[in-house]
Amino acid sequence: MNDWYCVNDKSRKIMLKYAKIGRIVLIIQFIGAYGSLIPMISRYPSIVVEANGYNNDTILLRSIPLGPRCWIPMTLSWYLYVGYYFLLCIDLLILSTAFVGSDIFVFTIAMHICGQFKILYNSIENINYHKNRKQQCLIIENFVIRHNELIEILEQFEEACNVIIFFEVFANIFVICITGFILLQSFNLSKGQMEFSLIARMFVLFTQLFLYSYIGENLTNRAKNLQSVIYNSNWHDLSPKIIKDMTFIISRSQYEFHLTAGKTRNMNMSNFKDIVKSIFSYLSILRLMFEK
């Protein structure tokens, strides 16, 4: 793609609008991701005393951000324990950043393509500003070439991302169900320190599902808007030759693009609603299964 920052002001405003959407989503995702880490890494290296219900005595355990506390033996030196604790914290920060960054990278590419479609459609809407027939023919020719390029980019984007999206959606649904079940159990057990971390985790996972559905919906709409854009232009003021070319473009533009999850399901807002309904249905079943 050409560097959109070097084009005219109107096109730059369109692309900056989509870039702003990407930045807002990035900030929201990082707030949710790091918010889920705060309760995990704010415990500080310490020794926890827990009661043993089997023989009525107490057990000394060392707290860690992630994993069972029994993994850290009490015989381990304090300095090694503190070093291990902070290495786990750094590891969690890196994993969270990579987890969010990969999704935002895909989202930003999709928003860039949407902006390119918007610029392309603006070029055909402004065809009446050029009264010269040769200029109008050149605009139509460039429009068709650029539209074919964007369609090829869409196909390559879908081919590169559909398997990733499939495993991402499957993993997110599984983790949301497990996290939601733990959240319901924590409410019943009145362990208030867990709720914030679990809710933040579910928020990040739901946001990722929403982002994939959002970009799928937008890319589909942008790809199929060609006919309406040409029809809504002032084609009636153009020459019969140009009108004939535009009619031919409309008749050949029956292409429908869908961003899919592993070629099995289209990612759009309708399917996102179905996924959310299914998740809450699974949570209800899990809650009933484990109720006493």
Short mmCIF file of C-alpha atoms in Angstrom, two decimals:
data_model
loop_
_atom_site.label_atom_id
_atom_site.label_comp_id
_atom_site.label_asym_id
_atom_site.label_seq_id
_atom_site.Cartn_x
_atom_site.Cartn_y
_atom_site.Cartn_z
CA MET A 1 0.00 0.00 0.00
CA ASN A 2 1.07 3.58 -0.56
CA ASP A 3 1.95 5.70 2.46
CA TRP A 4 -1.39 7.39 3.23
CA TYR A 5 0.36 10.08 5.27
CA CYS A 6 1.70 11.61 2.05
CA VAL A 7 -1.67 11.99 0.31
CA ASN A 8 -4.18 14.85 0.36
CA ASP A 9 -5.78 16.26 3.51
CA LYS A 10 -9.16 14.57 3.05
CA SER A 11 -7.64 11.12 2.66
CA ARG A 12 -5.32 11.76 5.59
CA LYS A 13 -8.28 12.68 7.81
CA ILE A 14 -10.03 9.44 6.88
CA MET A 15 -6.98 7.34 7.75
CA LEU A 16 -6.29 9.26 10.95
CA LYS A 17 -9.88 8.58 11.99
CA TYR A 18 -9.34 4.82 11.69
CA ALA A 19 -5.92 5.10 13.33
CA LYS A 20 -7.58 6.87 16.28
CA ILE A 21 -10.03 3.97 16.62
CA GLY A 22 -7.06 1.60 16.80
CA ARG A 23 -5.38 3.67 19.53
CA ILE A 24 -8.56 3.81 21.61
CA VAL A 25 -8.99 0.04 21.38
CA LEU A 26 -5.32 -0.45 22.29
CA ILE A 27 -5.70 1.66 25.44
CA ILE A 28 -8.89 -0.15 26.49
CA GLN A 29 -7.30 -3.56 25.95
CA PHE A 30 -4.17 -2.68 27.92
CA ILE A 31 -6.25 -1.29 30.79
CA GLY A 32 -8.19 -4.56 30.96
CA ALA A 33 -5.11 -6.78 30.57
CA TYR A 34 -2.95 -4.99 33.12
CA GLY A 35 -5.95 -4.54 35.41
CA SER A 36 -6.29 -8.31 35.64
CA LEU A 37 -2.61 -8.56 36.63
CA ILE A 38 -2.71 -6.02 39.46
CA PRO A 39 -4.30 -8.36 42.05
CA MET A 40 -1.89 -11.12 41.01
CA ILE A 41 1.38 -9.18 41.30
CA SER A 42 0.42 -6.89 44.21
CA ARG A 43 0.58 -9.62 46.85
CA TYR A 44 4.33 -9.08 47.34
CA PRO A 45 6.69 -11.92 48.33
CA SER A 46 5.40 -13.16 51.66
CA ILE A 47 4.74 -16.22 53.78
CA VAL A 48 1.10 -17.27 54.07
CA VAL A 49 -0.26 -19.32 56.95
CA GLU A 50 -3.07 -21.67 55.96
CA ALA A 51 -5.04 -24.09 58.09
CA ASN A 52 -4.86 -27.80 57.31
CA GLY A 53 -8.37 -29.20 57.69
CA TYR A 54 -7.22 -32.81 57.78
CA ASN A 55 -5.19 -32.80 61.00
CA ASN A 56 -6.03 -29.39 62.51
CA ASP A 57 -2.60 -27.81 62.10
CA THR A 58 -1.19 -24.94 60.04
CA ILE A 59 0.87 -24.92 56.85
CA LEU A 60 3.42 -22.27 55.87
CA LEU A 61 3.36 -21.38 52.17
CA ARG A 62 5.08 -18.75 50.05
CA SER A 63 2.86 -16.65 47.80
CA ILE A 64 3.53 -16.44 44.06
CA PRO A 65 1.66 -14.53 41.31
CA LEU A 66 0.80 -17.63 39.31
CA GLY A 67 0.63 -21.33 40.11
CA PRO A 68 0.18 -23.41 43.26
CA ARG A 69 1.99 -22.10 46.34
CA CYS A 70 3.28 -25.58 47.12
CA TRP A 71 5.64 -25.27 44.16
CA ILE A 72 7.94 -23.03 46.23
CA PRO A 73 9.54 -25.01 49.08
CA MET A 74 10.16 -23.27 52.39
CA THR A 75 13.77 -24.46 52.22
CA LEU A 76 14.44 -22.19 49.23
CA SER A 77 16.51 -19.13 50.18
CA TRP A 78 14.69 -15.82 50.50
CA TYR A 79 16.73 -14.15 47.74
CA LEU A 80 16.03 -16.94 45.25
CA TYR A 81 12.35 -16.80 46.16
CA VAL A 82 12.16 -13.02 45.63
CA GLY A 83 14.05 -13.34 42.33
CA TYR A 84 11.69 -16.09 41.15
CA TYR A 85 8.68 -13.99 42.21
CA PHE A 86 9.75 -10.96 40.19
CA LEU A 87 10.69 -13.09 37.18
CA LEU A 88 7.13 -14.43 37.20
CA CYS A 89 5.78 -10.86 37.36
CA ILE A 90 7.91 -9.81 34.37
CA ASP A 91 6.84 -12.94 32.49
CA LEU A 92 3.16 -12.14 33.10
CA LEU A 93 3.63 -8.55 31.88
CA ILE A 94 5.37 -9.74 28.70
CA LEU A 95 2.71 -12.38 28.02
CA SER A 96 -0.13 -9.89 28.56
CA THR A 97 1.51 -7.34 26.26
CA ALA A 98 2.06 -9.96 23.53
CA PHE A 99 -1.46 -11.34 24.02
CA VAL A 100 -3.07 -7.93 23.54
CA GLY A 101 -0.56 -6.65 20.98
CA SER A 102 -1.16 -9.48 18.51
CA ASP A 103 -4.90 -8.81 18.48
CA ILE A 104 -4.42 -5.06 18.14
CA PHE A 105 -2.01 -5.67 15.25
CA VAL A 106 -4.70 -7.60 13.36
CA PHE A 107 -7.31 -4.97 14.28
CA THR A 108 -5.08 -2.12 13.04
CA ILE A 109 -4.50 -3.84 9.68
CA ALA A 110 -8.26 -4.32 9.27
CA MET A 111 -8.94 -0.66 10.11
CA HIS A 112 -6.28 0.41 7.61
CA ILE A 113 -8.00 -1.62 4.88
CA CYS A 114 -11.37 -0.08 5.82
CA GLY A 115 -9.83 3.37 5.48
CA GLN A 116 -8.44 2.49 2.06
CA PHE A 117 -11.91 1.39 0.92
CA LYS A 118 -13.38 4.66 2.19
CA ILE A 119 -10.79 6.67 0.24
CA LEU A 120 -11.45 4.57 -2.86
CA TYR A 121 -15.19 5.15 -2.69
CA ASN A 122 -14.68 8.89 -2.21
CA SER A 123 -12.75 8.98 -5.48
CA ILE A 124 -15.75 7.66 -7.45
CA GLU A 125 -18.16 9.98 -5.64
CA ASN A 126 -16.09 12.98 -6.76
CA ILE A 127 -15.93 11.96 -10.41
CA ASN A 128 -18.27 14.82 -11.38
CA TYR A 129 -15.66 17.37 -10.34
CA HIS A 130 -13.74 16.43 -13.49
CA LYS A 131 -15.54 17.57 -16.63
CA ASN A 132 -12.93 16.18 -18.97
CA ARG A 133 -14.03 12.80 -20.33
CA LYS A 134 -10.47 11.45 -20.41
CA GLN A 135 -10.01 12.31 -16.75
CA GLN A 136 -13.28 10.57 -15.91
CA CYS A 137 -12.19 7.45 -17.81
CA LEU A 138 -8.86 7.54 -15.97
CA ILE A 139 -10.68 7.75 -12.62
CA ILE A 140 -12.84 4.74 -13.53
CA GLU A 141 -9.77 2.78 -14.62
CA ASN A 142 -7.82 3.60 -11.45
CA PHE A 143 -10.89 2.82 -9.37
CA VAL A 144 -11.24 -0.67 -10.85
CA ILE A 145 -7.52 -1.42 -10.49
CA ARG A 146 -7.42 -0.21 -6.88
CA HIS A 147 -10.61 -2.08 -5.99
CA ASN A 148 -9.15 -5.34 -7.33
CA GLU A 149 -5.98 -4.72 -5.31
CA LEU A 150 -7.99 -4.23 -2.11
CA ILE A 151 -10.04 -7.37 -2.76
CA GLU A 152 -6.80 -9.35 -3.16
CA ILE A 153 -5.51 -7.86 0.09
CA LEU A 154 -8.74 -8.90 1.82
CA GLU A 155 -8.38 -12.46 0.56
CA GLN A 156 -4.77 -12.63 1.72
CA PHE A 157 -5.75 -11.16 5.09
CA GLU A 158 -8.50 -13.74 5.57
CA GLU A 159 -6.23 -16.58 4.47
CA ALA A 160 -3.54 -15.53 6.94
CA CYS A 161 -5.88 -14.94 9.90
CA ASN A 162 -8.73 -17.45 9.71
CA VAL A 163 -6.88 -20.29 11.49
CA ILE A 164 -5.53 -17.91 14.14
CA ILE A 165 -9.02 -16.51 14.71
CA PHE A 166 -10.47 -20.03 15.00
CA PHE A 167 -8.11 -21.07 17.80
CA GLU A 168 -8.40 -17.64 19.43
CA VAL A 169 -12.20 -17.83 19.51
CA PHE A 170 -12.18 -21.44 20.74
CA ALA A 171 -9.64 -20.70 23.49
CA ASN A 172 -11.42 -17.50 24.57
CA ILE A 173 -14.78 -19.25 24.86
CA PHE A 174 -13.22 -22.04 26.94
CA VAL A 175 -11.36 -19.65 29.26
CA ILE A 176 -14.41 -17.38 29.64
CA CYS A 177 -16.55 -20.35 30.69
CA ILE A 178 -13.98 -21.53 33.24
CA THR A 179 -13.35 -18.00 34.53
CA GLY A 180 -17.08 -17.32 34.78
CA PHE A 181 -17.60 -20.52 36.74
CA ILE A 182 -14.77 -19.61 39.15
CA LEU A 183 -16.27 -16.14 39.48
CA LEU A 184 -19.65 -17.56 40.46
CA GLN A 185 -17.99 -19.84 43.01
CA SER A 186 -15.98 -16.96 44.45
CA PHE A 187 -19.19 -15.00 45.03
CA ASN A 188 -20.64 -17.95 46.91
CA LEU A 189 -17.48 -18.34 49.01
CA SER A 190 -17.26 -14.57 49.69
CA LYS A 191 -13.66 -14.28 48.53
CA GLY A 192 -13.85 -10.68 47.44
CA GLN A 193 -10.17 -10.38 46.49
CA MET A 194 -10.66 -12.60 43.41
CA GLU A 195 -13.57 -10.85 41.72
CA PHE A 196 -11.74 -7.87 40.22
CA SER A 197 -9.07 -10.00 38.55
CA LEU A 198 -11.62 -12.47 37.16
CA ILE A 199 -13.94 -9.75 35.85
CA ALA A 200 -11.01 -7.94 34.18
CA ARG A 201 -9.91 -11.21 32.58
CA MET A 202 -13.39 -11.87 31.20
CA PHE A 203 -13.59 -8.28 29.96
CA VAL A 204 -10.37 -8.69 27.95
CA LEU A 205 -11.51 -12.00 26.45
CA PHE A 206 -14.97 -10.68 25.54
CA THR A 207 -13.35 -7.58 24.02
CA GLN A 208 -11.16 -9.77 21.81
CA LEU A 209 -14.17 -11.70 20.56
CA PHE A 210 -15.94 -8.39 19.90
CA LEU A 211 -12.94 -6.98 18.01
CA TYR A 212 -12.78 -9.92 15.60
CA SER A 213 -16.54 -9.68 15.02
CA TYR A 214 -16.32 -5.90 14.58
CA ILE A 215 -13.56 -6.01 11.97
CA GLY A 216 -15.30 -8.88 10.17
CA GLU A 217 -18.52 -6.87 9.99
CA ASN A 218 -16.75 -3.72 8.81
CA LEU A 219 -14.65 -5.47 6.17
CA THR A 220 -17.74 -7.24 4.81
CA ASN A 221 -19.68 -3.97 4.60
CA ARG A 222 -16.79 -2.11 2.97
CA ALA A 223 -16.29 -4.82 0.37
CA LYS A 224 -19.95 -4.99 -0.66
CA ASN A 225 -20.63 -1.22 -0.66
CA LEU A 226 -19.30 -0.80 -4.18
CA GLN A 227 -22.68 -1.07 -5.89
CA SER A 228 -24.41 1.43 -3.60
CA VAL A 229 -21.50 3.89 -3.82
CA ILE A 230 -21.60 3.90 -7.62
CA TYR A 231 -25.39 4.09 -7.70
CA ASN A 232 -25.47 7.01 -5.23
CA SER A 233 -22.95 9.02 -7.23
CA ASN A 234 -24.10 11.63 -9.73
CA TRP A 235 -23.84 9.20 -12.62
CA HIS A 236 -26.76 10.83 -14.44
CA ASP A 237 -24.57 13.86 -15.17
CA LEU A 238 -21.90 11.78 -16.87
CA SER A 239 -21.50 10.82 -20.50
CA PRO A 240 -23.25 7.66 -21.81
CA LYS A 241 -19.86 5.94 -22.24
CA ILE A 242 -18.96 6.47 -18.56
CA ILE A 243 -22.45 5.42 -17.45
CA LYS A 244 -22.08 2.21 -19.44
CA ASP A 245 -18.73 1.51 -17.76
CA MET A 246 -20.20 2.12 -14.31
CA THR A 247 -23.15 -0.17 -15.09
CA PHE A 248 -20.72 -2.88 -16.12
CA ILE A 249 -18.79 -2.44 -12.85
CA ILE A 250 -22.01 -2.83 -10.83
CA SER A 251 -22.97 -5.97 -12.74
CA ARG A 252 -19.55 -7.57 -12.10
CA SER A 253 -19.23 -6.55 -8.43
CA GLN A 254 -21.11 -9.43 -6.83
CA TYR A 255 -18.17 -10.39 -4.61
CA GLU A 256 -18.93 -10.94 -0.92
CA PHE A 257 -16.10 -11.07 1.59
CA HIS A 258 -16.39 -12.71 5.00
CA LEU A 259 -13.74 -12.93 7.68
CA THR A 260 -14.08 -16.46 9.05
CA ALA A 261 -12.94 -18.50 12.02
CA GLY A 262 -11.18 -21.42 10.34
CA LYS A 263 -13.53 -21.31 7.32
CA THR A 264 -16.30 -22.59 9.61
CA ARG A 265 -18.10 -19.49 10.85
CA ASN A 266 -18.31 -15.88 9.71
CA MET A 267 -17.06 -13.30 12.18
CA ASN A 268 -19.74 -10.61 12.42
CA MET A 269 -21.89 -8.97 15.07
CA SER A 270 -24.73 -11.45 14.64
CA ASN A 271 -22.45 -14.39 15.36
CA PHE A 272 -20.88 -12.48 18.25
CA LYS A 273 -24.31 -12.27 19.86
CA ASP A 274 -24.77 -16.01 19.33
CA ILE A 275 -21.37 -16.69 20.94
CA VAL A 276 -22.24 -14.57 23.98
CA LYS A 277 -25.59 -16.35 24.36
CA SER A 278 -23.87 -19.74 24.13
CA ILE A 279 -21.27 -18.76 26.73
CA PHE A 280 -23.89 -17.73 29.27
CA SER A 281 -25.84 -20.90 28.52
CA TYR A 282 -22.73 -22.98 29.27
CA LEU A 283 -22.17 -21.01 32.47
CA SER A 284 -25.72 -21.75 33.58
CA ILE A 285 -25.20 -25.46 32.90
CA LEU A 286 -21.89 -25.49 34.81
CA ARG A 287 -23.46 -23.69 37.75
CA LEU A 288 -26.34 -26.19 37.91
CA MET A 289 -23.96 -29.15 37.62
CA PHE A 290 -21.86 -28.09 40.60
CA GLU A 291 -24.65 -26.79 42.82
CA LYS A 292 -25.18 -28.84 45.93
#
